CSV table of C-alpha atoms and ligand atoms in Angstrom, one decimal:
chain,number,residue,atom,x,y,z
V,1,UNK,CA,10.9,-6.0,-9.7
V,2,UNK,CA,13.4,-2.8,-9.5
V,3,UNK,CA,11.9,-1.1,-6.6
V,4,UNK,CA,14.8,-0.9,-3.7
V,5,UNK,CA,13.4,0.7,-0.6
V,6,UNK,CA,11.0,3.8,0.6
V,7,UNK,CA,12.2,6.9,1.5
V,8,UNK,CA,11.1,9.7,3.5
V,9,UNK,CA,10.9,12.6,1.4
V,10,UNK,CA,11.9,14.9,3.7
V,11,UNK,CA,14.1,13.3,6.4
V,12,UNK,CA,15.6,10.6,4.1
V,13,UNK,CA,14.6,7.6,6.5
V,14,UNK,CA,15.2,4.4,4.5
V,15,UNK,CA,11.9,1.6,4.5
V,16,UNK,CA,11.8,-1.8,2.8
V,17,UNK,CA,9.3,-1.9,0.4
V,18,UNK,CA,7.6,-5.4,0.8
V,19,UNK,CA,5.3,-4.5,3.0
V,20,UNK,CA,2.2,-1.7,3.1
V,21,UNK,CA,3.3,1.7,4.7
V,22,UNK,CA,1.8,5.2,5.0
V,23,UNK,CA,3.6,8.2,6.2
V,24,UNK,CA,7.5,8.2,8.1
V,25,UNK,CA,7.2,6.9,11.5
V,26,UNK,CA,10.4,9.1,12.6
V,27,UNK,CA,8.6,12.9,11.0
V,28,UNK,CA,5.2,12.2,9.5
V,29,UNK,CA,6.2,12.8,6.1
V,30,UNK,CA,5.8,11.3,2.7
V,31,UNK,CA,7.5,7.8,1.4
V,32,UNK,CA,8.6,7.6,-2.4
V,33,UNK,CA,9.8,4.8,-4.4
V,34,UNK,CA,12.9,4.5,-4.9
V,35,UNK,CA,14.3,1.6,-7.8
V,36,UNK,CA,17.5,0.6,-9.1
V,37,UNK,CA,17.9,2.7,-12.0
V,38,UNK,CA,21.3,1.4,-12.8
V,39,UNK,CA,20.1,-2.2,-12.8
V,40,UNK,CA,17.0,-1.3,-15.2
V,41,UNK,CA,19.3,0.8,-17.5
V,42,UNK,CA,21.3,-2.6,-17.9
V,43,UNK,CA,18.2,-4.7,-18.9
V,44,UNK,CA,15.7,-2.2,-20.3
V,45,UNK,CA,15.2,0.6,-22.9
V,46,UNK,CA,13.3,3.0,-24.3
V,47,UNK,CA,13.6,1.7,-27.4
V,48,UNK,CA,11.6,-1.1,-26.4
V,49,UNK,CA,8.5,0.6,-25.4
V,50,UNK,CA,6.8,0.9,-29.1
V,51,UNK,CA,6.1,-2.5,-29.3
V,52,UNK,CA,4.6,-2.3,-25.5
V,53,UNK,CA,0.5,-2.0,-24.5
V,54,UNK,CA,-1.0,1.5,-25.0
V,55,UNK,CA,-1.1,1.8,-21.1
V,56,UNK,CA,0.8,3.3,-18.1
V,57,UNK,CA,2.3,-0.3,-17.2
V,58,UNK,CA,4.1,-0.2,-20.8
V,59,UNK,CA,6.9,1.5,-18.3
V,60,UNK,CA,6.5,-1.4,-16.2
V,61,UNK,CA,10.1,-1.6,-14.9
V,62,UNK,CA,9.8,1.8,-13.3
V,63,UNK,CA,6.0,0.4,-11.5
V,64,UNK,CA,6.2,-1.0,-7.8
V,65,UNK,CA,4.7,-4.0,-8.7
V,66,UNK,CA,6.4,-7.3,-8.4
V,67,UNK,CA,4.2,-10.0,-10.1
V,68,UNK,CA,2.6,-9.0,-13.3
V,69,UNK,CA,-0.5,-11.1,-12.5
V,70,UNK,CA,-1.7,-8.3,-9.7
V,71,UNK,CA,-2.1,-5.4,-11.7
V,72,UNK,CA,-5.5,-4.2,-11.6
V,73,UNK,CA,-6.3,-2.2,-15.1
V,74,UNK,CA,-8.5,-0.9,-16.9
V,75,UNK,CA,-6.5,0.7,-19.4
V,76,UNK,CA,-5.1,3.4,-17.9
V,77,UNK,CA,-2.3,5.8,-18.7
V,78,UNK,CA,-0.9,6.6,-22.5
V,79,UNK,CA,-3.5,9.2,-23.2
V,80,UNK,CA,-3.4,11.7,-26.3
V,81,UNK,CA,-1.2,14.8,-26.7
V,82,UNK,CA,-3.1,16.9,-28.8
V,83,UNK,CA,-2.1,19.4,-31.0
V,84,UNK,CA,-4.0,22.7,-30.4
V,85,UNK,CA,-3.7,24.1,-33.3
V,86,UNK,CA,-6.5,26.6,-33.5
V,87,UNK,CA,-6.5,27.8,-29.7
V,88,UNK,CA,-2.8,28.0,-30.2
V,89,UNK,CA,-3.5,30.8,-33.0
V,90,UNK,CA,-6.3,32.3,-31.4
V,91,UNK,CA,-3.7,33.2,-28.4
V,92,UNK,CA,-0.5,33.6,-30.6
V,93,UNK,CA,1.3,30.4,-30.2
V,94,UNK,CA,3.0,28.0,-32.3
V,95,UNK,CA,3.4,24.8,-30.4
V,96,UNK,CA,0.5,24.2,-28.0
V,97,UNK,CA,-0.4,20.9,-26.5
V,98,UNK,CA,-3.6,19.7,-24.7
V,99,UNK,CA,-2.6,16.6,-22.5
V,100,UNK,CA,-6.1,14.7,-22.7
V,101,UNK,CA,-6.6,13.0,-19.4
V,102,UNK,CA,-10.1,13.1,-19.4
V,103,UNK,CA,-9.5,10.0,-21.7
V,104,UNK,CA,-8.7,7.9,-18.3
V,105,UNK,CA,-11.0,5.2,-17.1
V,106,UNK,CA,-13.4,6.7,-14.4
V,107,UNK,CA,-13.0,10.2,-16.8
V,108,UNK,CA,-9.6,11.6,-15.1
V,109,UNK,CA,-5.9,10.9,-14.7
V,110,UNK,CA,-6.9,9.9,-10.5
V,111,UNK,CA,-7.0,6.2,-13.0
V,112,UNK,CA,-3.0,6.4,-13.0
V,113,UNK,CA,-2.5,6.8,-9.2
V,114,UNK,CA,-5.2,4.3,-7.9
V,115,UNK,CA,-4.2,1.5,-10.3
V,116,UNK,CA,-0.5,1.6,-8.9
V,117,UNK,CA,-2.0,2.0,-5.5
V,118,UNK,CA,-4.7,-0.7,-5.6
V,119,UNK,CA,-2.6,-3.4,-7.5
V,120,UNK,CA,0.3,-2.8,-5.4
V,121,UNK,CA,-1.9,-2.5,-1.5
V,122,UNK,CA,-3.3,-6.2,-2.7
V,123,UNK,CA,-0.3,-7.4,-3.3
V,124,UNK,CA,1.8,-6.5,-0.4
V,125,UNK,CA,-1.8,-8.2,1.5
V,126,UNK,CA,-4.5,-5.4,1.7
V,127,UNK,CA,-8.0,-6.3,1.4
V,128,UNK,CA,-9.9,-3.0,2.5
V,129,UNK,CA,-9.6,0.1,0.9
V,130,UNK,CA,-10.5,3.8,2.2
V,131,UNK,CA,-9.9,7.1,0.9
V,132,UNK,CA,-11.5,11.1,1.5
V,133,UNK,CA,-11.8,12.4,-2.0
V,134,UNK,CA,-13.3,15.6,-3.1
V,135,UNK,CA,-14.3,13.8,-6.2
V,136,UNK,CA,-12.4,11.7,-8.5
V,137,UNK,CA,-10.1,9.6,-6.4
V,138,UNK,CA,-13.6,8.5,-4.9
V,139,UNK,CA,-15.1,6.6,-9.0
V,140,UNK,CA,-11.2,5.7,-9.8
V,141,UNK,CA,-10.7,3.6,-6.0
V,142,UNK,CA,-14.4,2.4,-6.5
V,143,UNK,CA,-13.8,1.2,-9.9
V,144,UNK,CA,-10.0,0.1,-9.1
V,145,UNK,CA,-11.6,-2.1,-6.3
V,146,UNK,CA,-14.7,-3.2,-7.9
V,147,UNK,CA,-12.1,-4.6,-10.8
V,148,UNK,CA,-10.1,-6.6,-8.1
V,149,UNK,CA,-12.9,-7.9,-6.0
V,150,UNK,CA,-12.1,-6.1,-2.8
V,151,UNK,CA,-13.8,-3.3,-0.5
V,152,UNK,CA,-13.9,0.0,-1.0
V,153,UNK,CA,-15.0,2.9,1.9
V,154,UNK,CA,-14.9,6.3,0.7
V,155,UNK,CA,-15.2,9.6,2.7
V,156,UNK,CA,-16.2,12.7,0.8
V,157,UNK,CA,-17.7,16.0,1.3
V,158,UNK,CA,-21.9,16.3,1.1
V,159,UNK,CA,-21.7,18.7,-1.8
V,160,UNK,CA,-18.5,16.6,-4.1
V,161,UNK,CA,-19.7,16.6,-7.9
V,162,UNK,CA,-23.0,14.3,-9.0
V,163,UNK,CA,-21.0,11.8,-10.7
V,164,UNK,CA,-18.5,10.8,-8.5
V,165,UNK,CA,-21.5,10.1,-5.6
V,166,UNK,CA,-22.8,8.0,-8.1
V,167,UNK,CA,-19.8,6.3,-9.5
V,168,UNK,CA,-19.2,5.4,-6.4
V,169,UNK,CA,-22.7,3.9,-5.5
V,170,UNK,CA,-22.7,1.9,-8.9
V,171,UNK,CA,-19.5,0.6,-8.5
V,172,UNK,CA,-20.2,-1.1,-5.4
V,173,UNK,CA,-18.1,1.1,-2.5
V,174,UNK,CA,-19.0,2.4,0.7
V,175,UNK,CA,-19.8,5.7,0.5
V,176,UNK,CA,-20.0,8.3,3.9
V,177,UNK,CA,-20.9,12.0,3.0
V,178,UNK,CA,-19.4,14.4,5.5
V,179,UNK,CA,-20.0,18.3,6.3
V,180,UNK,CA,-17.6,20.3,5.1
V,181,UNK,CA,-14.1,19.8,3.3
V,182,UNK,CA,-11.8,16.8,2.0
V,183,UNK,CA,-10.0,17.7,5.3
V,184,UNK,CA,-13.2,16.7,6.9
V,185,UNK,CA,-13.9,14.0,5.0
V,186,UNK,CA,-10.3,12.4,5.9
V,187,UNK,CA,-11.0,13.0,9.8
V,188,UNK,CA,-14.1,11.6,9.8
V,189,UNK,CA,-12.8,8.4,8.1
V,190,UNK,CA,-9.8,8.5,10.6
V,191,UNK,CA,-12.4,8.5,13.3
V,192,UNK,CA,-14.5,5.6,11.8
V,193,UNK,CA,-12.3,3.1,10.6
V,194,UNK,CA,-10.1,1.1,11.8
V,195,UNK,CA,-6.3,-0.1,11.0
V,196,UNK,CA,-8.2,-3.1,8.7
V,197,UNK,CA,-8.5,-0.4,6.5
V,198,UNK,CA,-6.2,0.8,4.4
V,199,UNK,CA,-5.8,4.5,4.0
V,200,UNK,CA,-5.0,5.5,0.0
V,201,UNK,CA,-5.1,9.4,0.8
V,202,UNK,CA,-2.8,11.3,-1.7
V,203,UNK,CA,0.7,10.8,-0.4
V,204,UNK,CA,-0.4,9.2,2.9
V,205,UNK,CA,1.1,6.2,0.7
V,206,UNK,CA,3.8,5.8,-1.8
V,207,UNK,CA,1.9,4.2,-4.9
V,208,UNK,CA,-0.1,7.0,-6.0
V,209,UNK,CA,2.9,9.2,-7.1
V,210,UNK,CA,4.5,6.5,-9.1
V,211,UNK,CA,0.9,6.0,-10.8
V,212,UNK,CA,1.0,9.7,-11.6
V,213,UNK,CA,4.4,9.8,-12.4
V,214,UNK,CA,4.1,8.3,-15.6
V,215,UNK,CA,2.6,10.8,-17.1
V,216,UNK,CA,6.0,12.4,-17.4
V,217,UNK,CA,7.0,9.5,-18.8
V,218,UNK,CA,4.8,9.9,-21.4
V,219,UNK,CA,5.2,13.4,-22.6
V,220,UNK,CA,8.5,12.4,-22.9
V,221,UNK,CA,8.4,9.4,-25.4
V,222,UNK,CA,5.5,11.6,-27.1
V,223,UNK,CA,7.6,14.1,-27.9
V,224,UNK,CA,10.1,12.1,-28.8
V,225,UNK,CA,12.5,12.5,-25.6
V,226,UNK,CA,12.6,15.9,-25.3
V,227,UNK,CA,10.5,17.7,-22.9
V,228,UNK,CA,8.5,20.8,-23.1
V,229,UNK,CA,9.5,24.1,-22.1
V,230,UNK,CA,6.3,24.8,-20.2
V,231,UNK,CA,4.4,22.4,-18.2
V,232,UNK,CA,0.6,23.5,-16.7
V,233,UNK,CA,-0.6,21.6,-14.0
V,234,UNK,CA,-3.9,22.0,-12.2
V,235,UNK,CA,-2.2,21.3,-8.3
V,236,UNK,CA,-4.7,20.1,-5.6
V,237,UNK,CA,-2.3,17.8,-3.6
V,238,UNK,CA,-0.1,17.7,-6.3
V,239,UNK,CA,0.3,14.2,-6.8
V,240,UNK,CA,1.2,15.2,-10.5
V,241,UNK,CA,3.1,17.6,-10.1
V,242,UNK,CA,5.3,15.7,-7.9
V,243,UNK,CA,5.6,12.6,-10.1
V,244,UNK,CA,6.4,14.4,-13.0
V,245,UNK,CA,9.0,15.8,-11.0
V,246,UNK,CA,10.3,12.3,-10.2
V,247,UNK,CA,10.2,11.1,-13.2
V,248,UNK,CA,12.2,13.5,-15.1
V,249,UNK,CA,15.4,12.7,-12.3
V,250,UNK,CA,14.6,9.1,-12.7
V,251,UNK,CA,14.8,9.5,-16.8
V,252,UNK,CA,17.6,11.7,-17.0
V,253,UNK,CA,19.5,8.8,-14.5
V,254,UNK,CA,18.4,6.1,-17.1
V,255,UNK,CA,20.1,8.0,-19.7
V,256,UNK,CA,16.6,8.6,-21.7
V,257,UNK,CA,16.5,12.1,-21.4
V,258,UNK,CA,19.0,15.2,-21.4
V,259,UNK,CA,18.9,17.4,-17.9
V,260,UNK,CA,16.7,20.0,-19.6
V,261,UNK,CA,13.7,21.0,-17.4
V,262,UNK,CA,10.2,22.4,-18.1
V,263,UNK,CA,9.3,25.2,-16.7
V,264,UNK,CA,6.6,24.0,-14.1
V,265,UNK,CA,3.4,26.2,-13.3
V,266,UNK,CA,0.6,25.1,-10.6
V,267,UNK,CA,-2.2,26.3,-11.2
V,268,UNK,CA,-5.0,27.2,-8.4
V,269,UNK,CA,-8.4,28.4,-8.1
V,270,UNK,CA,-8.6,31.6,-6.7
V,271,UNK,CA,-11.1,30.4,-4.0
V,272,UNK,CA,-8.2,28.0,-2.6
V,273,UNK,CA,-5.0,28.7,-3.5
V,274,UNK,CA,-2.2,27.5,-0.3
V,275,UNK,CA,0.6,27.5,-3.0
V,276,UNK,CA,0.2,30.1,-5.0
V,277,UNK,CA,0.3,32.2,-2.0
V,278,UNK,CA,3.3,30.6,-0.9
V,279,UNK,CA,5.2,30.4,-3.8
V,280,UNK,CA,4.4,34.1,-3.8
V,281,UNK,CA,5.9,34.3,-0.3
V,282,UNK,CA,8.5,32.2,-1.1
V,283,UNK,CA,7.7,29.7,1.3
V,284,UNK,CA,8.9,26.5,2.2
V,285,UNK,CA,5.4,25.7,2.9
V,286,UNK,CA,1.8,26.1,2.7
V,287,UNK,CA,-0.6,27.5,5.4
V,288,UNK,CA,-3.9,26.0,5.5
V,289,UNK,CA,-6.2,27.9,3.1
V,290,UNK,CA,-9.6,29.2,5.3
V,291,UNK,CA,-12.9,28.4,4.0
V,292,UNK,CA,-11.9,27.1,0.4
V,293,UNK,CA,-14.1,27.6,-2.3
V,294,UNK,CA,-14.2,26.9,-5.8
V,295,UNK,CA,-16.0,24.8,-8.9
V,296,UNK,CA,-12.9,22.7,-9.4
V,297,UNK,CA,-13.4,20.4,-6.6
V,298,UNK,CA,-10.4,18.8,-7.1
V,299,UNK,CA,-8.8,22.0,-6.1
V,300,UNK,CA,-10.3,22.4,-3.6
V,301,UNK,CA,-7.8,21.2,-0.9
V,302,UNK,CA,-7.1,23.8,1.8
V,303,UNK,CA,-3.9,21.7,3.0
V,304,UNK,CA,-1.4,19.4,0.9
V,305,UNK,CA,0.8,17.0,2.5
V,306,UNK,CA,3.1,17.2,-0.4
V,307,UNK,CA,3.5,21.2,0.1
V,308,UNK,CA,6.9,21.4,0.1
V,309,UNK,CA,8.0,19.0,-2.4
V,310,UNK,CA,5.7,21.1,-4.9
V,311,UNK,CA,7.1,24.0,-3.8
V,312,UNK,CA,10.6,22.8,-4.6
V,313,UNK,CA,9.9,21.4,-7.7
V,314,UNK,CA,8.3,25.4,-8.7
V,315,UNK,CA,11.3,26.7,-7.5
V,316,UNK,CA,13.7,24.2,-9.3
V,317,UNK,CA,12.1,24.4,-12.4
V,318,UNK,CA,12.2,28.1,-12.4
V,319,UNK,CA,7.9,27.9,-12.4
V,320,UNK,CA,4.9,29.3,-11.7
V,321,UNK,CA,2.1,29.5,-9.6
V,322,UNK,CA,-1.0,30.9,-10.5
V,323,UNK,CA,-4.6,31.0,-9.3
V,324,UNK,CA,-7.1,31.8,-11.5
V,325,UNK,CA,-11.6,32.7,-11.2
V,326,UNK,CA,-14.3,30.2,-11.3
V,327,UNK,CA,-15.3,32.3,-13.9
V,328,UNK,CA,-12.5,32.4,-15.8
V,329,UNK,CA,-12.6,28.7,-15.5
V,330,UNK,CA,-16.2,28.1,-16.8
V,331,UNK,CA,-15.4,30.7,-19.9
V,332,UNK,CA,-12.1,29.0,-20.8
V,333,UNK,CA,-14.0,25.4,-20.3
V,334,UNK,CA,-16.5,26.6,-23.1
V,335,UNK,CA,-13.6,28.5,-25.1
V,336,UNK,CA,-11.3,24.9,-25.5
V,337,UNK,CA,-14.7,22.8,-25.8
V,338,UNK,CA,-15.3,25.4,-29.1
V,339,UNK,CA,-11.8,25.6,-30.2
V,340,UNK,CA,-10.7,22.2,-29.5
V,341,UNK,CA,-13.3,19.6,-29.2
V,342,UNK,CA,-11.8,19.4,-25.5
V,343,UNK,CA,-14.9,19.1,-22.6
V,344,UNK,CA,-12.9,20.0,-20.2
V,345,UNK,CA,-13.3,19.6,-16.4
V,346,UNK,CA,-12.5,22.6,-14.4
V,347,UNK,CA,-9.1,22.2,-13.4
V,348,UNK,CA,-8.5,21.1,-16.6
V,349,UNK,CA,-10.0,24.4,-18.0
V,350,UNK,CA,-8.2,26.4,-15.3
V,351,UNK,CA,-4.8,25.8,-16.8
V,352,UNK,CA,-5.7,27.8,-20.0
V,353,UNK,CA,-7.2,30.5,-17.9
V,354,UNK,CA,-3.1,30.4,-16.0
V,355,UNK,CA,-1.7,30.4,-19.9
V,356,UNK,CA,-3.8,33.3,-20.6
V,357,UNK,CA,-2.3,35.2,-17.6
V,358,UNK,CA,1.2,33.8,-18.2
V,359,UNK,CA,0.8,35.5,-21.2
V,360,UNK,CA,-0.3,39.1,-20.4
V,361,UNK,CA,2.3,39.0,-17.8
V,362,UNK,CA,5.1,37.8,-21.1
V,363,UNK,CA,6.6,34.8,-18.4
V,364,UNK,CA,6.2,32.4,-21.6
V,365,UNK,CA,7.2,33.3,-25.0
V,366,UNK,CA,4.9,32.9,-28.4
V,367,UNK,CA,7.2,30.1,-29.8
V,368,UNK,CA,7.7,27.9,-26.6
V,369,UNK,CA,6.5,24.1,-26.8
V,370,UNK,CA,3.5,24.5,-23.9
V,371,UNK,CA,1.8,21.5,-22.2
V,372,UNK,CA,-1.7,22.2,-20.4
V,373,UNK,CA,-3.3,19.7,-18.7
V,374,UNK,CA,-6.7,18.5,-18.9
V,375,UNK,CA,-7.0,16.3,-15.9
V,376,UNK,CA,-10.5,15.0,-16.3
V,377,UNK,CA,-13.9,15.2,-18.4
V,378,UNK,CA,-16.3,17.8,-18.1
V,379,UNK,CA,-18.6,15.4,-18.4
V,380,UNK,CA,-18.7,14.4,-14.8
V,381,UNK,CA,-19.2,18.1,-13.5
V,382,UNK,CA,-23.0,18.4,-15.6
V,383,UNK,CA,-24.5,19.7,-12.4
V,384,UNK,CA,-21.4,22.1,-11.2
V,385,UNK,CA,-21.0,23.7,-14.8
V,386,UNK,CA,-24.8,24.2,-15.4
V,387,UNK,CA,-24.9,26.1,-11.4
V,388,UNK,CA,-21.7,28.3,-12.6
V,389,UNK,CA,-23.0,29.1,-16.1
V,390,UNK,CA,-26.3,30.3,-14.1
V,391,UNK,CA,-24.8,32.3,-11.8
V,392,UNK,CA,-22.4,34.1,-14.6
V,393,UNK,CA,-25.8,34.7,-16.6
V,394,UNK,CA,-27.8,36.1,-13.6
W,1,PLP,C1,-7.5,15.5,-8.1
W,1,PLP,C2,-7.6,16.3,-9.3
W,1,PLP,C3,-6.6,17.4,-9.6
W,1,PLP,C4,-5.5,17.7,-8.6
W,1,PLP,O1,-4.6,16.6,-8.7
W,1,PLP,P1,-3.2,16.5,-7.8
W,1,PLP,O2,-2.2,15.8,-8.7
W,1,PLP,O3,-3.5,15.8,-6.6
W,1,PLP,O4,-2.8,17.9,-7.6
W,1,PLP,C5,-6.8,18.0,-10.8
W,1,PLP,N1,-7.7,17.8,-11.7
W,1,PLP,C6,-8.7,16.8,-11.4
W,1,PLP,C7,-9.7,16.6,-12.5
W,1,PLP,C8,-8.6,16.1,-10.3
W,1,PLP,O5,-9.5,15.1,-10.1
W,2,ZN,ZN1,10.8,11.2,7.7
């Protein structure tokens, strides 16, 4: 294995990696992997990775864990990047790209982070697994731990989307529904559980990123190592957002990739929107949204741990932030479902509702390569979609 050492993202504190952490003792912050780049650029290419498994562990070297045998998979990772050929006309542009993540197990990319996270917690000795999820971090940690034979608890708001509750049930976990938010949800578990329990909330441990991180990876070697110009991200805690981020310094070390940088836009529902309204400010950080609201539950997450580092990679980039209307969202879900073939879920349908803006205010240009992200299937958001195309009706 290549992985060196932890470190705090914002204080820089140094932690060994063989055994489980959450956040920096020393300021409460973030730990992310950090590997021996040199020493894999020695022993490992990119030209080996055609003859590698369709999945997120083809890019192995760059994982966090140690023996192959304790990866827990379902096939994650190494989804589709579709061309969008006739939404791209409709709106003007040439070179338009769907990244399908609804094609994950569990029906969104939350497959990437909890597979890294689950295989490497049981390695380094965890049995029991919680985590507050608004949605889909609930069916991919059920599913991740149902596949590995371990337990599962799982904290999430009353009203989360029909499927996930579900999921979760079928798949074996724990479930506890709490009043109110995700922020609730995690309190409650804090309050419940004990230290045999392992917390996997996003970016309370280091695994998650690196899970997520790969999709950066694979937009790369999709588009043959040169990255887009734009990059469209529906931001919740930003796990994404972040590991893309990461990924691009660790490829450009490696030598895969040139130090060309997308242009990175978070995208927010209007009903919750910390970072936009930061960015906006030009923040450092995020105040705590009040009373969030909004149909893309997975946006719906008044207060990210990871605020500054997805501020910084906005502001490095040269980026974005935009929020955008549940309505906007639940037109644009039908308009790339028509166009496309795409059933979308809402945060994936929210970054063509950003494009659309991005366009009218001319920040991207007709002939730039655009990635949108659709994080997850509108198929597990039957009961949210049908409420939101009653009330735009009505
Ligand atoms: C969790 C989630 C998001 C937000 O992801 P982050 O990387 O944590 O910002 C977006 N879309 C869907 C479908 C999600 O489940
Ligand atoms: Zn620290």
């Amino acid at each position: 294995m290549y992985l060196n050492h932890l470190e705090c993202a914002r204080c820089a504190a140094k932690f060994e990696a063989d055994r489980l952490h959450n956040l920096c003792p020393a300021c409460g912050s973030p730990l992310l992997a950090r590997y021996d780049l040199e020493r894999i650029a020695s022993v490992f290419g990119r030209e080996a990775l055609p003859a590698r498994p369709a999945s997120m562990w083809r890019y192995r070297e760059l994982l966090p864990v140690a023996d192959e045998r304790n990866i827990v998979t379902l096939g994650e990772g190494y989804t589709l990047l579709l061309r969008a050929e006739r939404l791209g006309a409709r709106l003007g542009l040439k070179n338009l790209l769907v990244k399908d993540e609804s094609l994950n197990p569990t029906g969104s990319f939350k497959a990437r982070g909890l597979s890294a996270a689950v295989s490497r917690a049981l390695e380094l000795g965890a049995r029991r697994l919680c985590i507050p999820s608004a949605g889909n971090a609930a069916a991919a940690l059920a599913a991740y731990a149902a596949r590995a034979g371990a337990d599962a608890c799982i904290f999430m708001p009353e009203d989360a989307p029909e499927a996930n509750k579900l999921e979760v049930a079928f798949y074996g976990a724990e479930l506890r529904l709490v009043k109110g938010l995700i922020t609730d949800a995690a309190r409650a578990m804090r309050q419940s559980l004990g230290d045999a329990w392992f917390d996997l909330s996003t970016l309370r441990e280091p695994y998650r990123v690196e899970g997520k991180k790969t999709m950066g990876y694979e937009l790369a070697e999709q588009l043959g190592w040169q990255l887009p110009e734009v990059i469209i991200y529906p931001t919740g805690g930003g796990t994404g957002l972040i590991g893309m981020w990461k990924a691009f310094a660790e490829m450009e070390a490696l030598g895969w990739i040139d130090g060309r940088r997308p242009r990175m836009v978070a995208v927010q529902s209007e009903g919750c929107a910390p970072i936009v309204r930061a960015f906006e400010k030009g923040a450092e950080s995020a105040e705590e949204w009040p009373s969030p609201e909004t149909i893309a539950a997975g946006l719906r997450v008044p207060r990210a741990l990871g605020d500054f580092l997805i501020l910084r990679a906005l502001g490095e980039s040269g980026g974005a932030a935009v929020a955008v209307s549940d309505q906007e969202i639940t037109r644009d879900a039908a308009e790339l479902a028509q166009s496309e073939g795409i059933f979308a879920a809402p945060e994936g349908a929210a970054s063509l509702s950003a494009l659309k803006r991005l366009l009218d205010l001319k920040l991207i240009a007709r002939d730039e390569r655009i990635v949108l992200f659709n994080t997850g299937s509108g198929l597990k958001y039957m009961d949210v979609y049908k409420r939101s195309q009653d009330k735009i009706r009505s």
